[in-house]
Short mmCIF file of C-alpha atoms in Angstrom, two decimals:
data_model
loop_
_atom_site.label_atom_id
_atom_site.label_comp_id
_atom_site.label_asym_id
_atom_site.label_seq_id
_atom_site.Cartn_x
_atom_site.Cartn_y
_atom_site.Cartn_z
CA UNK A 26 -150.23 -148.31 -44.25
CA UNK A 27 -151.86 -144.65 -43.95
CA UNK A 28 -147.96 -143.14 -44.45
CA UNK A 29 -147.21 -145.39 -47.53
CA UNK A 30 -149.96 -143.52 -48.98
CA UNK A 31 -149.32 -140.10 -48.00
CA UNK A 32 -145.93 -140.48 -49.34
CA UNK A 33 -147.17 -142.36 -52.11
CA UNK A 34 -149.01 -139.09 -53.31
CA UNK A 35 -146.32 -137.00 -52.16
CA UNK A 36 -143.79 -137.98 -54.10
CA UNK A 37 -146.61 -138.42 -57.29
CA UNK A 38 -147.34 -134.36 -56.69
CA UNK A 39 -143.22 -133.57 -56.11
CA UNK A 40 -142.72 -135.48 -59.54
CA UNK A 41 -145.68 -133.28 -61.22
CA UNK A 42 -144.66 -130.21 -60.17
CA UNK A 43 -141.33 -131.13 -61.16
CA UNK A 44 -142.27 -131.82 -64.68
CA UNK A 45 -144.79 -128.80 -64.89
CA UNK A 46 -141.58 -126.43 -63.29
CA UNK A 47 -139.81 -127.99 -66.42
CA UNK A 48 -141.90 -127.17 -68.71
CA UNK A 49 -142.39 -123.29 -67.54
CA UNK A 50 -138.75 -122.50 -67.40
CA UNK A 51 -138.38 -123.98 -71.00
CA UNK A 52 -141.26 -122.10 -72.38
CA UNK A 53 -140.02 -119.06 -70.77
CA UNK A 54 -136.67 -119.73 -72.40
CA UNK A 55 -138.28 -120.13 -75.76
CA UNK A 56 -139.99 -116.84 -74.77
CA UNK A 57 -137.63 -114.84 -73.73
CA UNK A 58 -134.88 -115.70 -76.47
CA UNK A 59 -137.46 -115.53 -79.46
CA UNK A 60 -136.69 -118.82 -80.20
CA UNK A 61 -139.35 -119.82 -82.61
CA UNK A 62 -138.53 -116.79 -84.58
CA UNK A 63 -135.16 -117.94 -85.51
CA UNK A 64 -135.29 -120.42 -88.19
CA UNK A 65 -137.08 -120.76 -91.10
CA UNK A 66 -139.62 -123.99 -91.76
CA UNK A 67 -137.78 -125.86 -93.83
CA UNK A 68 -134.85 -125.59 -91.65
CA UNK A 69 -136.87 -126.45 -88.47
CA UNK A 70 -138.20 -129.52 -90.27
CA UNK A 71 -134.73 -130.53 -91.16
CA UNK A 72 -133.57 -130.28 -87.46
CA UNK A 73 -136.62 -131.90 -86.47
CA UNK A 74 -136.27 -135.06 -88.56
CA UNK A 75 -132.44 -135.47 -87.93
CA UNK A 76 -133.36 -135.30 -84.19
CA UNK A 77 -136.63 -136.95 -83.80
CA UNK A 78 -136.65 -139.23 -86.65
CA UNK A 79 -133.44 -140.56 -89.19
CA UNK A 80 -132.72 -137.84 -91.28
CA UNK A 81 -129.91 -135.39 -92.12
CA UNK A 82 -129.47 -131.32 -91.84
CA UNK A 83 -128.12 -129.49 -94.55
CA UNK A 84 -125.61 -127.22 -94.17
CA UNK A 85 -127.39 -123.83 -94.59
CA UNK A 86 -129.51 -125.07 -91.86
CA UNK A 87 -126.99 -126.17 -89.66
CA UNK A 88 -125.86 -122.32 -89.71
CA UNK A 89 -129.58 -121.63 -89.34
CA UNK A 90 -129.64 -123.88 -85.89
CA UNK A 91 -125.91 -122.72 -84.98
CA UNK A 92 -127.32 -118.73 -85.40
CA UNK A 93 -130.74 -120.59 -83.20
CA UNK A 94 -128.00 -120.79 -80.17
CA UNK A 95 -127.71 -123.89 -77.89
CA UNK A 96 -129.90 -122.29 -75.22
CA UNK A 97 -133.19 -122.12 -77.81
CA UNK A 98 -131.70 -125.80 -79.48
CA UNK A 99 -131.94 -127.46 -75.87
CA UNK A 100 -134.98 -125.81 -74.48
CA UNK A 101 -137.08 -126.35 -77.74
CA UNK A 102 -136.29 -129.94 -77.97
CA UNK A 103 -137.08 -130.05 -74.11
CA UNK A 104 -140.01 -128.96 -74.89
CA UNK A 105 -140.74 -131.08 -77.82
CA UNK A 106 -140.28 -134.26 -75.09
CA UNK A 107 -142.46 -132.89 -73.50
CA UNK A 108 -145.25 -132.94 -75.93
CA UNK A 109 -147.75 -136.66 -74.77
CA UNK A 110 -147.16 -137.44 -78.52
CA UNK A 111 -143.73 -137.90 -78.20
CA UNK A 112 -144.06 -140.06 -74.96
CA UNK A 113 -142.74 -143.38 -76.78
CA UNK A 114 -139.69 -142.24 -77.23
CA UNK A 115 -136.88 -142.20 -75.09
CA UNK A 116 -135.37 -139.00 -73.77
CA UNK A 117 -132.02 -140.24 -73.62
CA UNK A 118 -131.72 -141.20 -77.15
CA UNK A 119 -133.11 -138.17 -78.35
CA UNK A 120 -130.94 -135.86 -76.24
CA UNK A 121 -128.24 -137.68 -77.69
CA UNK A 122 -129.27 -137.24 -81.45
CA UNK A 123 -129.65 -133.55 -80.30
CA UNK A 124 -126.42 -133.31 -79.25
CA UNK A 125 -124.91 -135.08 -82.51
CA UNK A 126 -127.01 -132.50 -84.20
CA UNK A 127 -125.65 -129.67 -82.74
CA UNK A 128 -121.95 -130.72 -82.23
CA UNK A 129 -121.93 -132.03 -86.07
CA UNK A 130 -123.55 -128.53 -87.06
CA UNK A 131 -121.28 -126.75 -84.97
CA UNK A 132 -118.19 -128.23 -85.99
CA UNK A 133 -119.59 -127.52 -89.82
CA UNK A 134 -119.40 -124.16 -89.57
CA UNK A 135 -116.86 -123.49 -87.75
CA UNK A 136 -114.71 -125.52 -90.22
CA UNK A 137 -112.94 -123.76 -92.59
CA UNK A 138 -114.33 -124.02 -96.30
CA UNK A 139 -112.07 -124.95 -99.27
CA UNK A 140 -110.76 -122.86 -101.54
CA UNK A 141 -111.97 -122.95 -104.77
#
C-alpha cells in the first residue's frame, strides 16, 4: 500500500514539473522571439476572440498574426491555456481553432488579390 503512494506522488510531481517545464520553454519562446511586441491590440484581440471565443480576424490582422510567425502564434496560445482562467476549456478544441486561425490567415495572404 506504502508503493501505491510513493508512486502516487511520483507521478503527481512528474506531471507538475511537466506542466511547469511547459510553461518555461513557452515563456522563453515568447521571450526570446519578442513575441508580444509584434501585433498591435486590436489585432491581438481579434486573434484572441476568433481563437478563444466565436469571432472572426480581419484581414490586416491576419497579416499582422502571419508577420507574428507560427512559433510566437503556438507558444502564446500555449501559454494562454495555461492561464487557471482558461481551465474550462478544452485544449484540444482550442488548438484546433488556432490552427483554423492560422491556416485560414495564412492561406489569405498568400492568396493572390484581384485586380481591380
Amino acid at each position: 500500500m506504502a508503493s501505491l503512494n510513493v508512486y502516487s506522488v511520483l507521478v503527481v510531481l512528474f506531471l507538475t514539473c511537466g506542466a511547469v517545464m511547459a510553461t518555461k520553454e513557452n515563456d522563453q519562446i515568447i521571450k526570446e522571439n519578442n513575441c508580444k511586441t509584434k501585433m498591435g491590440f486590436r489585432c491581438v484581440l481579434q486573434a484572441f476572440t476568433s481563437i478563444f471565443e466565436t469571432g472572426s480576424i480581419c484581414n490586416k490582422c491576419c497579416g499582422e498574426l502571419v508577420v507574428l510567425g507560427k512559433v510566437c502564434h503556438s507558444a502564446l496560445v500555449k501559454r494562454t491555456l495555461e492561464n487557471p482562467l482558461f481551465k474550462d476549456l478544452s485544449p484540444a478544441t482550442i488548438l484546433a481553432k488556432s490552427i483554423k486561425t492560422w491556416n485560414n490567415c495564412l492561406a489569405l495572404i498568400d492568396s493572390p488579390s484581384p485586380s481591380a
